[in-house]
Amino acid sequence: MTAAFPEEPLAESAPVSRRLAQEHCRPRPGGGETCAWYHGFWQYLRLMGLAKTSGGQATFLFETLRGLARAGESPKVLVSGSADYSMPAHALWAYRTEGARLQLAVVDLCETPLALCRWYAERQGAEMATHCRDVRDHEPSTPVDVVFTNSF
């Protein structure tokens, strides 16, 4: 039987995320704080059970993506905004569960979650394109089949 959820190595990724946040988070245009407090602490909140995986919609997300993977008509998936690797991990897991081809991309305003997504993808032996920009300015080179987000 296939596990319902992907491996999410929170104990390992929490210090990685904190280091990446210190390195990559920048003040938003126009001034203000960086997002380092959020990106650096999010994995610890998840590790302690104080934040939900994929916004508490992990089962819905997995089952929906798994159905698309099973149909075989939606291989190009874009994640719009990501605090960490959780949403991309669920896409990878859903498509792998069905043995389906996946072209996964993640777009975010901050490099920190993108670097964490690449860290996760490498651990999983998966390919994942990342793009540091506003999704409203993102122009993929080929059309995508599925776009999903959480807390946009």
PDB file of C-alpha atoms in Angstrom:
ATOM      1  CA  MET A   1       0.000   0.000   0.000  1.00  0.00           C
ATOM      2  CA  THR A   2       1.275   3.464  -0.885  1.00  0.00           C
ATOM      3  CA  ALA A   3       1.702   5.994   1.912  1.00  0.00           C
ATOM      4  CA  ALA A   4      -0.886   8.777   1.753  1.00  0.00           C
ATOM      5  CA  PHE A   5       1.677  11.515   2.221  1.00  0.00           C
ATOM      6  CA  PRO A   6       5.219  12.173   1.062  1.00  0.00           C
ATOM      7  CA  GLU A   7       8.265  12.077   3.271  1.00  0.00           C
ATOM      8  CA  GLU A   8       8.779  15.546   4.710  1.00  0.00           C
ATOM      9  CA  PRO A   9      12.064  15.627   6.642  1.00  0.00           C
ATOM     10  CA  LEU A  10      11.137  18.503   8.954  1.00  0.00           C
ATOM     11  CA  ALA A  11      13.868  17.891  11.544  1.00  0.00           C
ATOM     12  CA  GLU A  12      16.476  18.104   8.797  1.00  0.00           C
ATOM     13  CA  SER A  13      14.892  20.909   6.803  1.00  0.00           C
ATOM     14  CA  ALA A  14      14.224  23.275   9.726  1.00  0.00           C
ATOM     15  CA  PRO A  15      17.870  24.326  10.230  1.00  0.00           C
ATOM     16  CA  VAL A  16      18.391  24.361   6.458  1.00  0.00           C
ATOM     17  CA  SER A  17      15.432  26.697   6.051  1.00  0.00           C
ATOM     18  CA  ARG A  18      16.663  28.988   8.796  1.00  0.00           C
ATOM     19  CA  ARG A  19      20.104  29.237   7.166  1.00  0.00           C
ATOM     20  CA  LEU A  20      18.584  29.826   3.728  1.00  0.00           C
ATOM     21  CA  ALA A  21      16.314  32.560   5.111  1.00  0.00           C
ATOM     22  CA  GLN A  22      19.304  34.413   6.558  1.00  0.00           C
ATOM     23  CA  GLU A  23      21.036  34.122   3.206  1.00  0.00           C
ATOM     24  CA  HIS A  24      18.213  34.806   0.719  1.00  0.00           C
ATOM     25  CA  CYS A  25      15.322  36.766   2.255  1.00  0.00           C
ATOM     26  CA  ARG A  26      15.414  40.424   1.243  1.00  0.00           C
ATOM     27  CA  PRO A  27      13.287  43.456   2.132  1.00  0.00           C
ATOM     28  CA  ARG A  28      10.284  43.869  -0.115  1.00  0.00           C
ATOM     29  CA  PRO A  29      10.471  46.696  -2.650  1.00  0.00           C
ATOM     30  CA  GLY A  30       9.519  49.936  -0.972  1.00  0.00           C
ATOM     31  CA  GLY A  31      11.134  48.998   2.344  1.00  0.00           C
ATOM     32  CA  GLY A  32       9.951  47.078   5.338  1.00  0.00           C
ATOM     33  CA  GLU A  33      10.961  43.829   6.965  1.00  0.00           C
ATOM     34  CA  THR A  34      12.318  40.821   5.201  1.00  0.00           C
ATOM     35  CA  CYS A  35      10.420  37.547   5.175  1.00  0.00           C
ATOM     36  CA  ALA A  36      13.299  35.808   7.022  1.00  0.00           C
ATOM     37  CA  TRP A  37      11.301  35.608  10.268  1.00  0.00           C
ATOM     38  CA  TYR A  38       8.617  33.631   8.404  1.00  0.00           C
ATOM     39  CA  HIS A  39      10.741  31.425   6.152  1.00  0.00           C
ATOM     40  CA  GLY A  40      13.291  30.769   8.876  1.00  0.00           C
ATOM     41  CA  PHE A  41      10.712  29.668  11.443  1.00  0.00           C
ATOM     42  CA  TRP A  42       8.013  27.940   9.362  1.00  0.00           C
ATOM     43  CA  GLN A  43       9.598  24.457   9.393  1.00  0.00           C
ATOM     44  CA  TYR A  44       9.986  24.647  13.185  1.00  0.00           C
ATOM     45  CA  LEU A  45       6.275  25.472  13.518  1.00  0.00           C
ATOM     46  CA  ARG A  46       5.434  22.453  11.367  1.00  0.00           C
ATOM     47  CA  LEU A  47       7.850  20.267  13.323  1.00  0.00           C
ATOM     48  CA  MET A  48       6.111  21.250  16.575  1.00  0.00           C
ATOM     49  CA  GLY A  49       2.674  20.640  15.042  1.00  0.00           C
ATOM     50  CA  LEU A  50       1.742  24.324  15.236  1.00  0.00           C
ATOM     51  CA  ALA A  51       1.374  24.825  11.475  1.00  0.00           C
ATOM     52  CA  LYS A  52      -0.440  22.574   9.054  1.00  0.00           C
ATOM     53  CA  THR A  53       1.073  20.758   6.113  1.00  0.00           C
ATOM     54  CA  SER A  54      -0.073  22.392   2.867  1.00  0.00           C
ATOM     55  CA  GLY A  55      -2.444  24.638   4.767  1.00  0.00           C
ATOM     56  CA  GLY A  56      -4.389  21.720   6.212  1.00  0.00           C
ATOM     57  CA  GLN A  57      -5.456  20.632   2.733  1.00  0.00           C
ATOM     58  CA  ALA A  58      -2.895  17.858   2.227  1.00  0.00           C
ATOM     59  CA  THR A  59      -5.424  15.070   1.648  1.00  0.00           C
ATOM     60  CA  PHE A  60      -7.482  17.121  -0.802  1.00  0.00           C
ATOM     61  CA  LEU A  61      -4.350  18.272  -2.602  1.00  0.00           C
ATOM     62  CA  PHE A  62      -2.871  14.780  -2.855  1.00  0.00           C
ATOM     63  CA  GLU A  63      -6.092  13.124  -4.024  1.00  0.00           C
ATOM     64  CA  THR A  64      -6.818  15.838  -6.591  1.00  0.00           C
ATOM     65  CA  LEU A  65      -3.303  15.717  -8.029  1.00  0.00           C
ATOM     66  CA  ARG A  66      -3.323  11.928  -7.962  1.00  0.00           C
ATOM     67  CA  GLY A  67      -6.533  11.923 -10.007  1.00  0.00           C
ATOM     68  CA  LEU A  68      -4.971  14.260 -12.559  1.00  0.00           C
ATOM     69  CA  ALA A  69      -1.858  12.086 -12.694  1.00  0.00           C
ATOM     70  CA  ARG A  70      -3.974   8.963 -13.187  1.00  0.00           C
ATOM     71  CA  ALA A  71      -5.801  10.620 -16.102  1.00  0.00           C
ATOM     72  CA  GLY A  72      -2.413  11.319 -17.683  1.00  0.00           C
ATOM     73  CA  GLU A  73      -3.471  14.572 -19.293  1.00  0.00           C
ATOM     74  CA  SER A  74      -1.974  17.129 -16.903  1.00  0.00           C
ATOM     75  CA  PRO A  75       1.791  16.611 -16.595  1.00  0.00           C
ATOM     76  CA  LYS A  76       2.804  20.303 -16.418  1.00  0.00           C
ATOM     77  CA  VAL A  77       2.192  21.547 -12.878  1.00  0.00           C
ATOM     78  CA  LEU A  78       2.974  24.994 -11.461  1.00  0.00           C
ATOM     79  CA  VAL A  79       2.983  25.861  -7.756  1.00  0.00           C
ATOM     80  CA  SER A  80       2.331  29.569  -7.235  1.00  0.00           C
ATOM     81  CA  GLY A  81       3.969  30.636  -3.984  1.00  0.00           C
ATOM     82  CA  SER A  82       5.373  28.224  -1.434  1.00  0.00           C
ATOM     83  CA  ALA A  83       6.510  28.690   2.158  1.00  0.00           C
ATOM     84  CA  ASP A  84       8.539  25.488   1.864  1.00  0.00           C
ATOM     85  CA  TYR A  85       8.608  22.259  -0.164  1.00  0.00           C
ATOM     86  CA  SER A  86       5.312  20.795   1.089  1.00  0.00           C
ATOM     87  CA  MET A  87       3.065  21.572  -1.877  1.00  0.00           C
ATOM     88  CA  PRO A  88       5.675  20.514  -4.460  1.00  0.00           C
ATOM     89  CA  ALA A  89       6.321  17.373  -2.374  1.00  0.00           C
ATOM     90  CA  HIS A  90       2.642  16.452  -2.578  1.00  0.00           C
ATOM     91  CA  ALA A  91       2.674  16.937  -6.354  1.00  0.00           C
ATOM     92  CA  LEU A  92       5.789  14.762  -6.694  1.00  0.00           C
ATOM     93  CA  TRP A  93       4.266  12.087  -4.478  1.00  0.00           C
ATOM     94  CA  ALA A  94       0.891  12.069  -6.249  1.00  0.00           C
ATOM     95  CA  TYR A  95       2.432  11.707  -9.692  1.00  0.00           C
ATOM     96  CA  ARG A  96       4.973   9.119  -8.557  1.00  0.00           C
ATOM     97  CA  THR A  97       2.217   7.092  -6.886  1.00  0.00           C
ATOM     98  CA  GLU A  98       0.532   6.825 -10.274  1.00  0.00           C
ATOM     99  CA  GLY A  99       3.791   6.346 -12.191  1.00  0.00           C
ATOM    100  CA  ALA A 100       2.935   9.472 -14.176  1.00  0.00           C
ATOM    101  CA  ARG A 101       5.233  11.935 -15.872  1.00  0.00           C
ATOM    102  CA  LEU A 102       5.526  15.321 -14.129  1.00  0.00           C
ATOM    103  CA  GLN A 103       7.064  18.632 -15.138  1.00  0.00           C
ATOM    104  CA  LEU A 104       6.978  20.591 -11.894  1.00  0.00           C
ATOM    105  CA  ALA A 105       7.757  24.283 -11.485  1.00  0.00           C
ATOM    106  CA  VAL A 106       7.525  26.582  -8.470  1.00  0.00           C
ATOM    107  CA  VAL A 107       7.253  30.381  -8.630  1.00  0.00           C
ATOM    108  CA  ASP A 108       7.777  32.561  -5.561  1.00  0.00           C
ATOM    109  CA  LEU A 109       8.783  36.142  -4.782  1.00  0.00           C
ATOM    110  CA  CYS A 110      11.529  34.927  -2.439  1.00  0.00           C
ATOM    111  CA  GLU A 111      14.511  32.711  -3.201  1.00  0.00           C
ATOM    112  CA  THR A 112      14.371  30.987   0.221  1.00  0.00           C
ATOM    113  CA  PRO A 113      11.429  28.619  -0.390  1.00  0.00           C
ATOM    114  CA  LEU A 114      12.732  27.979  -3.899  1.00  0.00           C
ATOM    115  CA  ALA A 115      16.136  26.950  -2.547  1.00  0.00           C
ATOM    116  CA  LEU A 116      14.366  24.701  -0.030  1.00  0.00           C
ATOM    117  CA  CYS A 117      12.306  23.165  -2.858  1.00  0.00           C
ATOM    118  CA  ARG A 118      15.507  22.428  -4.788  1.00  0.00           C
ATOM    119  CA  TRP A 119      17.021  20.893  -1.624  1.00  0.00           C
ATOM    120  CA  TYR A 120      13.979  18.624  -1.297  1.00  0.00           C
ATOM    121  CA  ALA A 121      13.907  17.716  -4.998  1.00  0.00           C
ATOM    122  CA  GLU A 122      17.561  16.712  -4.888  1.00  0.00           C
ATOM    123  CA  ARG A 123      16.867  14.442  -1.894  1.00  0.00           C
ATOM    124  CA  GLN A 124      14.028  12.851  -3.842  1.00  0.00           C
ATOM    125  CA  GLY A 125      15.975  12.457  -7.078  1.00  0.00           C
ATOM    126  CA  ALA A 126      13.423  14.678  -8.809  1.00  0.00           C
ATOM    127  CA  GLU A 127      13.587  17.615 -11.178  1.00  0.00           C
ATOM    128  CA  MET A 128      11.885  20.843 -10.243  1.00  0.00           C
ATOM    129  CA  ALA A 129      12.205  24.197 -11.988  1.00  0.00           C
ATOM    130  CA  THR A 130      12.145  27.258  -9.727  1.00  0.00           C
ATOM    131  CA  HIS A 131      11.520  30.878 -10.683  1.00  0.00           C
ATOM    132  CA  CYS A 132      12.053  33.824  -8.335  1.00  0.00           C
ATOM    133  CA  ARG A 133       9.471  36.374  -9.412  1.00  0.00           C
ATOM    134  CA  ASP A 134       5.906  37.511  -8.957  1.00  0.00           C
ATOM    135  CA  VAL A 135       3.631  34.882 -10.491  1.00  0.00           C
ATOM    136  CA  ARG A 136       1.755  37.694 -12.242  1.00  0.00           C
ATOM    137  CA  ASP A 137       4.960  38.399 -14.168  1.00  0.00           C
ATOM    138  CA  HIS A 138       5.760  34.743 -14.843  1.00  0.00           C
ATOM    139  CA  GLU A 139       5.603  33.680 -18.470  1.00  0.00           C
ATOM    140  CA  PRO A 140       6.316  29.953 -18.768  1.00  0.00           C
ATOM    141  CA  SER A 141       8.031  28.862 -21.971  1.00  0.00           C
ATOM    142  CA  THR A 142       5.227  26.333 -22.550  1.00  0.00           C
ATOM    143  CA  PRO A 143       1.639  26.330 -21.256  1.00  0.00           C
ATOM    144  CA  VAL A 144       0.978  24.630 -17.921  1.00  0.00           C
ATOM    145  CA  ASP A 145      -1.878  22.224 -17.229  1.00  0.00           C
ATOM    146  CA  VAL A 146      -2.363  22.784 -13.495  1.00  0.00           C
ATOM    147  CA  VAL A 147      -1.685  25.791 -11.268  1.00  0.00           C
ATOM    148  CA  PHE A 148      -2.234  25.550  -7.539  1.00  0.00           C
ATOM    149  CA  THR A 149      -1.526  27.727  -4.565  1.00  0.00           C
ATOM    150  CA  ASN A 150      -2.264  28.097  -0.879  1.00  0.00           C
ATOM    151  CA  SER A 151      -2.744  31.387   0.980  1.00  0.00           C
ATOM    152  CA  PHE A 152      -2.063  33.475  -2.120  1.00  0.00           C
TER     153      PHE A 152
END
